[in-house]
XYZ file of C-alpha atoms in Angstrom:
479
model
C 116.661 133.804 127.205
C 118.730 137.015 127.460
C 120.857 137.543 130.568
C 121.473 140.803 132.436
C 124.143 141.064 135.131
C 123.546 143.664 137.835
C 126.702 144.760 139.641
C 125.707 146.527 142.835
C 122.291 145.829 144.342
C 121.394 149.118 146.024
C 118.329 151.237 145.219
C 119.332 151.793 141.576
C 120.794 148.327 141.009
C 117.687 146.771 142.536
C 115.517 148.854 140.232
C 117.495 147.695 137.198
C 117.178 144.079 138.358
C 113.401 144.459 138.691
C 113.040 146.134 135.264
C 115.015 143.447 133.423
C 113.439 140.574 135.362
C 109.832 141.669 134.802
C 110.551 142.250 131.123
C 111.482 138.586 130.737
C 115.263 138.603 131.199
C 117.207 136.265 133.449
C 119.002 138.427 136.004
C 122.216 137.698 137.902
C 123.161 139.948 140.813
C 126.619 140.470 142.282
C 126.841 142.485 145.502
C 129.007 141.632 148.526
C 126.472 143.256 150.870
C 124.959 140.403 152.947
C 121.655 142.309 152.903
C 121.558 142.611 149.093
C 119.108 139.750 148.557
C 116.666 141.154 151.129
C 116.897 144.693 149.740
C 116.367 143.607 146.148
C 113.453 141.354 147.139
C 111.730 144.389 148.687
C 112.300 146.515 145.581
C 111.093 143.630 143.444
C 107.907 143.309 145.496
C 107.080 146.946 144.747
C 107.903 146.466 141.066
C 105.702 143.377 140.750
C 102.874 145.357 142.336
C 103.198 148.358 140.018
C 105.032 147.874 136.687
C 102.641 145.295 135.130
C 99.758 147.702 135.760
C 101.191 150.159 133.231
C 100.467 147.688 130.441
C 97.048 146.774 129.101
C 98.448 143.526 127.704
C 100.122 140.527 129.266
C 103.792 141.137 130.040
C 106.487 138.559 129.242
C 106.933 135.662 131.616
C 109.195 136.758 134.467
C 112.820 135.716 134.155
C 114.924 133.878 136.736
C 116.735 135.814 139.463
C 120.001 134.540 140.970
C 122.605 135.944 143.358
C 126.321 135.276 142.923
C 129.293 135.592 145.233
C 131.797 135.823 142.367
C 131.819 138.651 139.830
C 133.022 136.327 137.071
C 130.083 133.994 137.667
C 127.584 136.856 137.358
C 128.863 138.424 134.123
C 129.851 135.385 132.066
C 127.457 135.038 129.127
C 125.490 138.212 129.969
C 124.596 140.475 127.048
C 123.946 143.529 129.270
C 125.990 144.334 132.376
C 124.809 147.244 134.527
C 127.249 148.695 137.031
C 125.666 150.572 139.954
C 128.465 150.637 142.540
C 129.196 153.734 144.702
C 130.416 156.884 142.932
C 134.135 156.376 143.437
C 136.130 156.323 140.216
C 138.888 154.026 141.507
C 136.254 151.503 142.629
C 134.522 151.604 139.248
C 137.844 151.050 137.443
C 138.529 148.029 139.637
C 135.056 146.641 138.935
C 135.414 147.142 135.164
C 138.742 145.290 135.174
C 137.047 142.316 136.823
C 134.041 142.485 134.514
C 136.034 142.699 131.279
C 138.318 139.840 132.298
C 135.278 137.535 132.363
C 132.502 138.944 130.179
C 131.785 138.545 126.476
C 133.497 141.110 124.272
C 130.123 141.891 122.641
C 128.343 142.605 125.943
C 127.285 146.190 126.671
C 128.558 147.506 129.998
C 126.334 150.332 131.216
C 127.118 152.531 134.205
C 124.395 154.105 136.346
C 126.756 156.952 137.242
C 125.131 160.349 137.596
C 128.354 162.327 137.493
C 131.269 160.645 135.711
C 131.768 160.994 131.971
C 132.231 157.797 129.938
C 135.812 158.718 129.006
C 136.626 158.830 132.732
C 135.053 155.405 133.221
C 136.904 153.971 130.196
C 140.348 155.132 131.349
C 142.776 152.170 131.368
C 139.968 149.736 130.491
C 140.753 146.567 128.501
C 138.043 147.419 125.931
C 137.140 151.108 126.460
C 134.433 151.243 123.790
C 132.438 148.538 125.557
C 131.604 150.892 128.465
C 128.880 153.529 128.195
C 126.933 155.621 130.665
C 123.354 154.383 131.063
C 122.041 156.724 133.743
C 118.456 155.936 134.874
C 116.029 157.616 137.252
C 114.501 156.207 140.395
C 112.379 154.095 140.396
C 114.132 152.448 137.464
C 111.329 149.888 137.082
C 108.757 152.644 136.369
C 110.465 155.736 134.932
C 111.466 155.241 131.292
C 114.294 157.776 130.877
C 117.883 156.533 130.509
C 120.642 158.979 129.587
C 122.839 157.003 127.185
C 126.243 158.671 126.947
C 129.017 157.205 124.768
C 132.522 158.602 124.318
C 134.611 159.053 121.184
C 135.846 155.471 121.713
C 132.337 153.997 121.636
C 131.356 152.494 118.308
C 128.024 153.208 116.674
C 127.299 149.484 116.909
C 127.563 149.553 120.704
C 125.303 152.613 120.865
C 122.679 151.060 118.614
C 122.708 147.750 120.492
C 122.369 149.639 123.772
C 119.422 151.611 122.399
C 117.784 148.419 121.184
C 118.094 146.714 124.554
C 116.776 149.708 126.496
C 113.793 150.105 124.179
C 113.073 146.379 124.458
C 112.681 146.692 128.232
C 110.315 149.660 127.888
C 112.781 152.494 128.456
C 113.582 155.668 126.518
C 117.299 156.020 125.690
C 118.169 159.729 125.489
C 121.351 159.738 123.404
C 123.625 162.434 124.849
C 125.867 163.236 121.907
C 128.622 165.077 123.815
C 130.191 164.215 127.139
C 129.315 166.657 129.897
C 129.519 166.535 133.675
C 126.234 165.265 135.189
C 124.864 164.609 131.679
C 121.576 166.506 131.017
C 118.776 165.854 133.496
C 120.840 166.020 136.680
C 122.091 169.462 135.679
C 118.489 170.691 135.912
C 118.017 168.862 139.203
C 121.234 170.388 140.558
C 120.040 173.878 139.627
C 116.737 173.421 141.447
C 118.517 171.762 144.402
C 120.898 174.718 144.792
C 118.057 177.230 144.768
C 116.155 175.110 147.293
C 119.151 175.032 149.655
C 119.382 178.824 149.594
C 115.640 179.219 150.214
C 115.923 177.025 153.312
C 119.191 178.583 154.557
C 117.766 182.110 154.222
C 114.572 181.117 156.058
C 112.340 181.846 153.070
C 110.729 178.414 152.708
C 110.644 174.986 154.349
C 111.234 171.648 152.628
C 107.479 171.065 152.462
C 106.735 174.508 150.992
C 109.376 174.009 148.308
C 107.969 170.570 147.446
C 104.459 172.056 147.265
C 105.674 174.767 144.878
C 106.922 172.022 142.569
C 104.193 169.384 142.820
C 101.229 171.795 142.710
C 102.640 173.969 139.953
C 105.321 173.636 137.335
C 106.066 169.999 138.222
C 102.695 168.959 136.813
C 103.326 170.897 133.612
C 106.853 169.555 133.246
C 105.680 166.002 133.912
C 103.591 165.919 130.749
C 105.135 168.526 128.454
C 108.649 169.381 129.579
C 110.222 172.840 129.664
C 110.235 174.273 126.161
C 106.819 173.058 125.091
C 105.388 174.497 128.339
C 106.985 177.863 127.635
C 105.869 177.779 124.005
C 102.276 177.721 125.242
C 103.080 180.565 127.640
C 104.021 182.621 124.588
C 100.422 182.458 123.338
C 99.608 182.562 119.661
C 102.956 184.158 118.857
C 104.740 181.106 120.245
C 108.255 180.699 121.592
C 109.760 183.801 120.017
C 107.195 185.973 121.813
C 107.814 184.188 125.106
C 111.564 184.829 124.899
C 111.001 188.446 123.894
C 108.633 188.960 126.833
C 110.483 187.063 129.557
C 114.056 186.984 128.264
C 115.082 190.224 130.055
C 114.338 188.473 133.381
C 117.508 186.437 132.873
C 119.550 189.571 133.595
C 117.803 190.169 136.906
C 119.454 188.955 140.154
C 116.784 186.341 140.891
C 118.968 183.278 141.190
C 121.947 182.188 143.251
C 122.910 179.423 140.832
C 126.495 180.626 140.607
C 126.873 180.475 144.373
C 126.458 177.434 146.607
C 125.558 177.600 150.313
C 127.987 175.839 152.608
C 126.431 172.652 153.930
C 127.153 173.403 157.553
C 125.987 171.113 160.362
C 123.367 173.732 161.180
C 121.950 173.777 157.626
C 121.995 169.973 157.333
C 120.157 169.657 160.649
C 117.643 172.314 159.579
C 116.878 170.457 156.352
C 116.723 167.064 158.093
C 114.347 168.258 160.837
C 112.031 169.923 158.317
C 112.041 166.763 156.201
C 111.235 164.651 159.270
C 108.307 166.923 160.090
C 107.123 166.727 156.493
C 107.434 162.988 155.823
C 108.550 161.243 159.005
C 105.140 159.665 159.632
C 105.788 157.309 156.707
C 108.426 154.598 156.453
C 110.657 154.503 153.386
C 108.695 151.528 152.020
C 105.422 153.439 152.586
C 106.804 156.422 150.685
C 107.977 154.155 147.842
C 104.488 152.680 147.479
C 102.851 156.125 147.624
C 105.303 157.319 144.963
C 104.581 154.292 142.774
C 100.811 154.759 143.147
C 101.089 158.384 142.055
C 103.401 157.647 139.129
C 101.149 154.859 137.868
C 98.070 157.091 138.053
C 99.799 159.942 136.200
C 101.403 157.744 133.567
C 98.172 155.848 132.882
C 96.344 159.169 132.532
C 98.974 160.236 129.990
C 98.595 156.845 128.326
C 94.883 157.490 127.774
C 95.849 160.760 126.057
C 98.706 159.097 124.101
C 101.001 161.866 125.314
C 104.432 162.137 126.926
C 105.433 159.062 128.909
C 102.013 157.583 128.096
C 102.781 157.596 124.370
C 105.953 155.587 125.097
C 103.882 153.024 126.992
C 101.377 152.721 124.139
C 104.156 152.274 121.600
C 105.700 149.461 123.647
C 102.480 147.433 124.094
C 103.011 143.927 122.655
C 100.974 142.798 119.676
C 98.026 140.532 120.445
C 98.266 137.122 118.808
C 95.414 135.839 116.678
C 93.583 132.782 118.049
C 94.855 129.515 116.609
C 91.438 127.855 116.823
C 87.871 128.805 117.724
C 86.311 125.605 119.087
C 87.134 126.614 122.669
C 86.521 129.923 124.465
C 88.932 132.517 123.090
C 91.375 134.356 125.338
C 90.607 138.016 124.737
C 92.339 139.677 127.719
C 95.593 138.876 129.510
C 96.953 141.606 131.762
C 97.734 142.697 135.325
C 95.330 144.608 137.560
C 96.678 148.198 137.751
C 97.012 150.054 141.046
C 94.379 152.599 140.003
C 91.782 149.847 139.468
C 91.463 149.160 143.203
C 89.048 150.742 145.681
C 88.741 151.525 149.388
C 88.269 147.805 150.116
C 91.682 147.047 148.650
C 90.376 145.005 145.731
C 89.396 145.658 142.114
C 86.607 148.199 141.819
C 83.374 146.776 140.394
C 83.462 149.252 137.500
C 86.807 147.799 136.424
C 85.256 144.359 136.009
C 83.055 145.978 133.369
C 86.101 147.656 131.816
C 87.941 144.332 131.591
C 84.893 142.692 129.996
C 84.491 145.698 127.690
C 88.114 145.261 126.614
C 87.370 141.579 125.967
C 84.400 142.542 123.806
C 86.518 145.070 121.898
C 89.163 142.424 121.271
C 86.561 139.934 120.066
C 85.162 142.590 117.721
C 88.644 142.973 116.241
C 88.904 139.199 115.793
C 85.697 139.076 113.731
C 86.840 142.058 111.637
C 85.063 144.930 113.373
C 88.321 146.837 113.775
C 89.230 150.528 113.620
C 89.133 150.618 109.812
C 85.699 149.000 109.705
C 84.338 151.365 112.351
C 85.754 154.320 110.391
C 83.807 153.051 107.382
C 80.547 153.462 109.292
C 79.661 150.190 111.037
C 80.060 148.977 114.619
C 78.491 147.012 117.461
C 76.704 148.695 120.375
C 76.158 146.933 123.703
C 72.432 146.613 124.420
C 72.521 144.683 127.691
C 75.107 143.504 130.228
C 74.980 141.217 133.247
C 78.039 140.796 135.495
C 78.450 138.334 138.346
C 81.160 139.207 140.877
C 82.263 135.814 142.202
C 85.583 136.507 143.912
C 87.849 139.449 144.697
C 91.171 140.248 143.080
C 93.912 142.695 144.037
C 96.386 145.055 142.374
C 99.183 143.293 140.528
C 97.206 140.078 139.995
C 97.458 138.610 136.490
C 93.989 138.143 135.053
C 92.704 136.566 131.849
C 89.312 136.712 130.160
C 87.972 133.890 127.977
C 85.112 134.636 125.588
C 82.434 132.261 124.344
C 79.923 133.083 121.614
C 76.362 132.143 122.576
C 74.791 133.648 119.457
C 76.258 135.156 116.316
C 73.785 135.741 113.520
C 72.127 138.648 111.784
C 72.476 141.864 113.747
C 73.072 140.122 117.092
C 76.270 139.153 118.883
C 75.736 137.423 122.245
C 78.960 136.936 124.245
C 79.782 135.311 127.577
C 83.069 136.252 129.270
C 84.779 134.472 132.153
C 87.499 136.253 134.149
C 90.199 134.192 135.877
C 93.255 134.607 138.046
C 95.043 131.378 137.223
C 92.327 128.718 137.589
C 90.263 130.806 140.012
C 87.037 132.150 138.478
C 86.608 135.791 139.489
C 83.589 136.974 137.526
C 81.426 136.399 134.477
C 80.002 138.930 132.071
C 77.161 138.328 129.637
C 76.756 140.867 126.856
C 74.246 141.317 124.030
C 75.447 143.552 121.220
C 73.624 144.859 118.173
C 75.291 145.881 114.929
C 74.499 149.485 113.988
C 75.084 151.952 111.210
C 77.058 154.865 112.625
C 75.430 157.111 110.046
C 71.810 156.383 111.055
C 72.616 155.181 114.631
C 70.139 152.363 114.046
C 70.434 148.575 113.881
C 71.825 147.272 110.608
C 73.218 144.077 109.096
C 77.031 143.784 109.380
C 79.282 143.521 106.357
C 79.519 140.047 104.829
C 83.067 139.337 106.024
C 82.106 140.117 109.636
C 78.873 138.136 109.505
C 80.691 135.132 108.041
C 83.512 135.226 110.622
C 81.079 135.615 113.536
C 78.874 132.781 112.302
C 81.919 130.536 111.809
C 83.071 131.092 115.390
C 79.547 130.590 116.743
C 79.302 127.314 114.817
C 82.728 126.156 116.057
C 81.605 126.764 119.642
C 78.068 125.419 119.266
C 79.005 122.125 120.975
C 80.253 123.865 124.125
C 78.106 123.639 127.247
C 76.020 126.669 128.096
C 78.115 128.338 130.831
C 76.841 128.522 134.374
C 75.164 131.859 134.969
C 74.190 132.488 131.359
C 70.716 133.994 131.163
C 70.556 134.549 134.937
C 69.025 137.630 136.503
C 69.894 139.425 139.733
C 69.851 136.933 142.592
C 68.688 134.094 140.372
C 70.638 130.844 140.841
């Protein structure tokens, strides 16, 4: 199993540890802070609750997490080493010297730095080309963007291996082709931050009003379409050229104070801090992290349903579903985590989501018998005629659930399925479904294609010796 070494276990280092660990890597952490293990365990708890819910398939088995008191012990044999120590160049140089004295020459050393250029990090290093900037965004375990910045001393091989690793753990490596202070994204953040400081200093807006301007307006547009695509739409049918022609002259107006920075006096710092306390002080940091994660999951899953933006990245990274090796036993048709947005006011999975999980199981079984997207495009499909669900036990966000499917009848136009949903060995629910094959042209019952009929009948025959499951054929309240 691949090994990642995390050097520095703060907010960003802890996020990296959680991302690698939940994507199946063994993770070693080096951090002299005696509280590092507690801090990372809290970040990891949030990650376990949220990250698996972005996927509609089972994630890899979680790797092993270990903490090490010696840097050499942490980095030896690791293929990815992520440095997230404080932003002091002399400290980073000292850390790199220790890392390179013990690590494999082929390992990628990524730095989470938000400000230093890779050439600055590589200065006096034993193997300069081994070090690249890999700047993520918080929370690292949810947000996919990583700014990957090499220098002239970085080989194309190192860059490509770094890209491959980042993609493999579900991230998007943005290759920054030229070194620049603060890379790309933080330059935008710095511009907005400067304007916000002036608005507060001049008494124009509070911290909450500025946040509302972002989250209720352009932040939503930027979150799914970015800057230029948003402005292209603003240009109407004439597109970007018209937008620039119409709004370009505004750039000459004295709207912004970007070239001037307010002095962070004690008075201004206290003003910002008191406004922030009034805005968010009712919540602990851990509460705010969970609220943030809930919101990000909901937005990213909505984008996933549209196959757009960050959602398209999630869809592209979904693992392939393996074909069943045999059909004599109930077939596993779903293996996934319960997403945060599947829970209700009672704190457990909403009853409608049980139906969704069973519907996904039916869809997967249809694929197995050959009723896939190509077949449906050709004009044939199965429609559900009747469903009966028994809710036997509750399940919560983050739980790993599986659905096993048994064929009760598979002949002619009919497909009669019985699903069982489990968390481990605990039976959560059953779903019984009768489906009828239809012609999508006439919208009426029809006989399926020969290859589907034969596959369905073969599975039904292979499972004919199984016991009729408890609950099959039951009505409401009937036991």
